[in-house]
Amino acid sequence: MKHTLKIMIIPFLLMGIMTSCEDKLSDNSVFPDSIWPDTTKSTYAFDCWLRDSYVSPYNIEFRYQLQDESTDMSYNLVPAGFEQAQITAHCVKYLWLDVYQKQVSDPNFLKFYAPRIINILGCPAINAAQGTETLGVAEGGYKITLYNMNDMNEWLPKDGGKVNVAMMNKYIFHVMHHEFSHILHQAKSFPKEYEAISGGQYDAQNWQYMSDVDAYRMGFVTPYSRSEAHEDFVEVISSYITDSIGQWKERGFEFSEDNTHLIGFDENLDGTKIINQKIDMAKTWLLEKYGITLDSLRAEVQRRQDAMTYEIVMNN
Amino acid sequence: METDMNKRLIYTMLLFGVVCTSCSREEANIFDKSAIERQQEIKEMVSRQLVEAPNGWEMVYFPNAESHGYCILMSFNENKVAHIATQNDAQGLGHLYRQDSCLWDIDFTQGVVLTFNSNSGTFHIFSDPQDDGLGFQGDYEFSIMQPITTNRLKLKGKKTGTYIYMNRIGASLRWEDYFRPVDSYDWVTLCGNDNDHFLFVGYDTVIDMTFKQGVFYYKDTAEHYMGTLFTPTGLHFYETMPNKYGTDALDYVLNADSSRLVCTANDKIYIAPQYVGVSYYLNKLDKEKVRWTINYLDRDKTDATTRAEIQKIIQTAAKNGATISRFAFTQLVNQKQVTPILLIDYTIENKLFQGYLPLVFSSDEKAQTITYSLASDADLTNISPLAKRLDLTEKLGVQRLVKIFCDTYILKSCISNFNQTQLLLVGSNGKIMQVTADNQAL
């Protein structure tokens, strides 16, 4: 038996000797230097700012130089201008990253849940065949694409002109909160009971033919909410966070005195009750699952929106 | 015992087999450097090529093979900023010289790719979806084709597959000056010629082509749209026109009497207008129902006396509350008949009116003349309200118009023999009237 073992050991020893005879490694890295900000580029200062404000703290790439393979090639698209890209990056930090960072106690929350890439494009994504426009796209919680950023300098004018928060919300922050809420509920499910609130009312095929007012009357914050329960859930959260009291008023809603509930244009209609029920459920879920107080988050966003100027955003 | 020994031997051999195969060395290196190092070298070489053109490059850009093309000037610097200049109306902001900048880079997403990856209004307008979601549908990322030479690069649009050429431009050329001959060529040949017919000579049969939105169109067994643009040296086609000589018939220059665009590679191949002089004038009137607008400003070639007479008419009308904006020869077509007319657009108290004086028209192609006169039984109903404002009586008003506009005219080209869109009507007593086909039917 001992003899057999010796015979068996010899080949293993030989194997060990022969597999250890690898080539010497090259001293040169196979990775190009360009993964760090390139000191020769005109964009160096901004790239350093992005590294310090997005990559290092949150592990997020803010992709502002367009690579067409990272876009939907069925659209005709153009890159964002460099100036507009800088405004957008500062604005997203001011009105999104910094808000969550301030409102959530876990310092790694954004590092863990935020999308890895924020991809920006200069023009709107127009589907020529259907005549529709895609406001933003999220790919599996990994990448969020924002369109129409070449209008950013009109929405947040350098010369101190009127800030167009509504357009920024439409193209940036409503999209970001919407998609981020998807990421959050994919990680920790929202209550099944939510789906039952408007259970029989969802219509994935015809939601786009519905007017805003009809949507509110049925208990949806937007017509798109009607497409499906998950979309409804994230639309409630994103609308509640981003839309100003003025925007809610235009829809026929006012906020209660304690600023936590909507009062509808006609309290006897079911719409307001349903929307409030959905908001309450979203508040409970965010607090229980992530320790986020939705009213507090909303208040911080609204405070920042009201105070927003070009200087405040760019010096943030 | 013997069986045990055999088994051991077999196991030992099998183990050796495994050991030996796992110890095979990696495939020998074909290249002396890693793929990433080789990519980096190519990137540096192409970047150097682009940057080391001190006055930049001319890009002969077609959004696609069947569209109007544009000349774009660009220079590249080491900080990855590209300066870009154009002079066209692609942005819908007027035909002006424009310059701006964007970021550029070389990547390897599809071979060696030149990308313009931040927005330049002058360049990315060709990829912008605009209101219809389509726009020009051009490229902003280009694969660089081999061979890469110092003075010329061949690119292929990554999305459309359209071929684009970049030519190094001379160090002494001012960019603004580059576009002067480009515009000049356009002016003397195809400017204003939308919907006009041209003959392409050099194929087995003469091809009847229509010029439309910067593209020559013809139809045989299939429909062909031939993308063109003007460079400082002449007309350039995206693809060769078919010809019986097997020539690469891409570039054309104006001949000595400015009547043809002749292929630079073979002078038997050329493009000529299908109609000239009287036949062009008639074709526009009869087939396209356009207006021949009379030009009477100081810059126009209408003679000074006629200009002054027309101005007097306008002033008289103005004194009497009518603002005249246009005089034009055209036709009034109704179900029963075609009536040649002198059309007058005018406004009274911000309301637009069109008065017209019915005329008798004749032409003589051999003598290259046309004649306008007033018929003795002309119905003056429509001109009456205006005529009264031109003078105190209708009769005098009409007589003043007839005196200025009615005559026998010899037709001459105003711009060039190739471009007939502006003609000179040479009448009696030194009268010359410049007229422009404005492609707007009555």
JSON list of C-alpha atoms in Angstrom, two decimals, chain A residues 3-4 7-8 11-12 14-15 18-19 21 23 28 30 32 40-43 64-69 73 75-82 123-124 126 128 150, chain B residues 8 11-12 15-16 19 22-23 25 34 36-37 40 78-81 103 105 109 115-119 124 127-134 137 140-141 158-159:
[
{"chain": "A", "resi": 3, "resn": "HIS", "atom": "CA", "xyz": [4.57, 1.49, -2.35]},
{"chain": "A", "resi": 4, "resn": "THR", "atom": "CA", "xyz": [1.40, 2.37, -4.23]},
{"chain": "A", "resi": 7, "resn": "ILE", "atom": "CA", "xyz": [4.02, 5.79, -7.05]},
{"chain": "A", "resi": 8, "resn": "MET", "atom": "CA", "xyz": [0.94, 8.00, -6.88]},
{"chain": "A", "resi": 11, "resn": "PRO", "atom": "CA", "xyz": [3.26, 12.33, -10.76]},
{"chain": "A", "resi": 12, "resn": "PHE", "atom": "CA", "xyz": [1.65, 14.94, -8.51]},
{"chain": "A", "resi": 14, "resn": "LEU", "atom": "CA", "xyz": [6.00, 16.45, -11.27]},
{"chain": "A", "resi": 15, "resn": "MET", "atom": "CA", "xyz": [2.72, 18.22, -12.01]},
{"chain": "A", "resi": 18, "resn": "MET", "atom": "CA", "xyz": [5.72, 21.78, -14.34]},
{"chain": "A", "resi": 19, "resn": "THR", "atom": "CA", "xyz": [2.70, 24.00, -13.70]},
{"chain": "A", "resi": 21, "resn": "CYS", "atom": "CA", "xyz": [6.99, 27.20, -14.70]},
{"chain": "A", "resi": 23, "resn": "ASP", "atom": "CA", "xyz": [6.37, 33.20, -17.96]},
{"chain": "A", "resi": 28, "resn": "ASN", "atom": "CA", "xyz": [3.71, 47.26, -18.17]},
{"chain": "A", "resi": 30, "resn": "VAL", "atom": "CA", "xyz": [-2.29, 46.24, -20.01]},
{"chain": "A", "resi": 32, "resn": "PRO", "atom": "CA", "xyz": [-4.32, 52.34, -20.71]},
{"chain": "A", "resi": 40, "resn": "THR", "atom": "CA", "xyz": [-3.71, 66.63, -21.59]},
{"chain": "A", "resi": 41, "resn": "LYS", "atom": "CA", "xyz": [-7.45, 66.95, -22.25]},
{"chain": "A", "resi": 42, "resn": "SER", "atom": "CA", "xyz": [-9.29, 70.24, -22.16]},
{"chain": "A", "resi": 43, "resn": "THR", "atom": "CA", "xyz": [-11.84, 68.47, -19.96]},
{"chain": "A", "resi": 64, "resn": "TYR", "atom": "CA", "xyz": [-21.14, 62.91, -21.01]},
{"chain": "A", "resi": 65, "resn": "GLN", "atom": "CA", "xyz": [-19.02, 62.10, -24.05]},
{"chain": "A", "resi": 66, "resn": "LEU", "atom": "CA", "xyz": [-21.34, 60.20, -26.33]},
{"chain": "A", "resi": 67, "resn": "GLN", "atom": "CA", "xyz": [-20.51, 56.67, -27.38]},
{"chain": "A", "resi": 68, "resn": "ASP", "atom": "CA", "xyz": [-23.20, 55.63, -29.81]},
{"chain": "A", "resi": 69, "resn": "GLU", "atom": "CA", "xyz": [-22.95, 51.95, -28.94]},
{"chain": "A", "resi": 73, "resn": "MET", "atom": "CA", "xyz": [-29.24, 53.15, -32.30]},
{"chain": "A", "resi": 75, "resn": "TYR", "atom": "CA", "xyz": [-32.90, 57.00, -32.57]},
{"chain": "A", "resi": 76, "resn": "ASN", "atom": "CA", "xyz": [-31.13, 59.92, -34.21]},
{"chain": "A", "resi": 77, "resn": "LEU", "atom": "CA", "xyz": [-29.15, 61.45, -31.38]},
{"chain": "A", "resi": 78, "resn": "VAL", "atom": "CA", "xyz": [-26.47, 64.03, -30.70]},
{"chain": "A", "resi": 79, "resn": "PRO", "atom": "CA", "xyz": [-24.09, 64.43, -27.76]},
{"chain": "A", "resi": 80, "resn": "ALA", "atom": "CA", "xyz": [-24.59, 66.96, -25.02]},
{"chain": "A", "resi": 81, "resn": "GLY", "atom": "CA", "xyz": [-22.51, 70.11, -25.32]},
{"chain": "A", "resi": 82, "resn": "PHE", "atom": "CA", "xyz": [-19.60, 70.28, -22.91]},
{"chain": "A", "resi": 123, "resn": "CYS", "atom": "CA", "xyz": [-31.33, 66.01, -27.92]},
{"chain": "A", "resi": 124, "resn": "PRO", "atom": "CA", "xyz": [-34.71, 64.47, -27.26]},
{"chain": "A", "resi": 126, "resn": "ILE", "atom": "CA", "xyz": [-38.01, 61.01, -30.74]},
{"chain": "A", "resi": 128, "resn": "ALA", "atom": "CA", "xyz": [-40.17, 59.10, -35.71]},
{"chain": "A", "resi": 150, "resn": "ASN", "atom": "CA", "xyz": [-28.60, 70.67, -24.67]},
{"chain": "B", "resi": 8, "resn": "ARG", "atom": "CA", "xyz": [-1.11, 1.09, -10.98]},
{"chain": "B", "resi": 11, "resn": "TYR", "atom": "CA", "xyz": [-3.31, 5.08, -13.37]},
{"chain": "B", "resi": 12, "resn": "THR", "atom": "CA", "xyz": [0.23, 6.45, -13.32]},
{"chain": "B", "resi": 15, "resn": "LEU", "atom": "CA", "xyz": [-1.97, 11.00, -14.39]},
{"chain": "B", "resi": 16, "resn": "PHE", "atom": "CA", "xyz": [1.12, 11.80, -16.43]},
{"chain": "B", "resi": 19, "resn": "VAL", "atom": "CA", "xyz": [0.04, 16.61, -16.10]},
{"chain": "B", "resi": 22, "resn": "SER", "atom": "CA", "xyz": [-1.87, 20.92, -18.55]},
{"chain": "B", "resi": 23, "resn": "CYS", "atom": "CA", "xyz": [1.71, 21.99, -18.79]},
{"chain": "B", "resi": 25, "resn": "ARG", "atom": "CA", "xyz": [2.88, 26.43, -22.98]},
{"chain": "B", "resi": 34, "resn": "SER", "atom": "CA", "xyz": [-0.12, 43.38, -26.50]},
{"chain": "B", "resi": 36, "resn": "ILE", "atom": "CA", "xyz": [-3.92, 47.27, -25.99]},
{"chain": "B", "resi": 37, "resn": "GLU", "atom": "CA", "xyz": [-0.40, 48.55, -26.63]},
{"chain": "B", "resi": 40, "resn": "GLN", "atom": "CA", "xyz": [-2.59, 52.80, -28.15]},
{"chain": "B", "resi": 78, "resn": "GLU", "atom": "CA", "xyz": [-3.83, 67.86, -28.61]},
{"chain": "B", "resi": 79, "resn": "ASN", "atom": "CA", "xyz": [-6.29, 68.76, -25.86]},
{"chain": "B", "resi": 80, "resn": "LYS", "atom": "CA", "xyz": [-8.94, 66.86, -27.82]},
{"chain": "B", "resi": 81, "resn": "VAL", "atom": "CA", "xyz": [-10.81, 69.96, -28.93]},
{"chain": "B", "resi": 103, "resn": "LEU", "atom": "CA", "xyz": [-14.51, 67.33, -28.17]},
{"chain": "B", "resi": 105, "resn": "ASP", "atom": "CA", "xyz": [-11.32, 61.32, -29.71]},
{"chain": "B", "resi": 109, "resn": "THR", "atom": "CA", "xyz": [-15.42, 50.42, -30.95]},
{"chain": "B", "resi": 115, "resn": "THR", "atom": "CA", "xyz": [-15.66, 60.43, -32.81]},
{"chain": "B", "resi": 116, "resn": "PHE", "atom": "CA", "xyz": [-16.96, 63.94, -32.15]},
{"chain": "B", "resi": 117, "resn": "ASN", "atom": "CA", "xyz": [-18.39, 63.19, -28.75]},
{"chain": "B", "resi": 118, "resn": "SER", "atom": "CA", "xyz": [-19.61, 66.52, -27.41]},
{"chain": "B", "resi": 119, "resn": "ASN", "atom": "CA", "xyz": [-22.05, 68.75, -29.20]},
{"chain": "B", "resi": 124, "resn": "HIS", "atom": "CA", "xyz": [-24.02, 67.72, -35.04]},
{"chain": "B", "resi": 127, "resn": "SER", "atom": "CA", "xyz": [-27.28, 64.00, -36.62]},
{"chain": "B", "resi": 128, "resn": "ASP", "atom": "CA", "xyz": [-29.89, 66.03, -34.77]},
{"chain": "B", "resi": 129, "resn": "PRO", "atom": "CA", "xyz": [-33.37, 64.45, -34.85]},
{"chain": "B", "resi": 130, "resn": "GLN", "atom": "CA", "xyz": [-35.01, 67.90, -35.23]},
{"chain": "B", "resi": 131, "resn": "ASP", "atom": "CA", "xyz": [-38.78, 68.06, -34.91]},
{"chain": "B", "resi": 132, "resn": "ASP", "atom": "CA", "xyz": [-39.58, 65.00, -37.00]},
{"chain": "B", "resi": 133, "resn": "GLY", "atom": "CA", "xyz": [-37.21, 62.65, -35.17]},
{"chain": "B", "resi": 134, "resn": "LEU", "atom": "CA", "xyz": [-35.19, 62.18, -38.36]},
{"chain": "B", "resi": 137, "resn": "GLN", "atom": "CA", "xyz": [-29.68, 61.32, -40.22]},
{"chain": "B", "resi": 140, "resn": "TYR", "atom": "CA", "xyz": [-20.74, 61.84, -36.05]},
{"chain": "B", "resi": 141, "resn": "GLU", "atom": "CA", "xyz": [-18.62, 58.71, -35.54]},
{"chain": "B", "resi": 158, "resn": "LYS", "atom": "CA", "xyz": [-20.43, 54.15, -38.30]},
{"chain": "B", "resi": 159, "resn": "LYS", "atom": "CA", "xyz": [-24.21, 54.29, -38.41]}
]
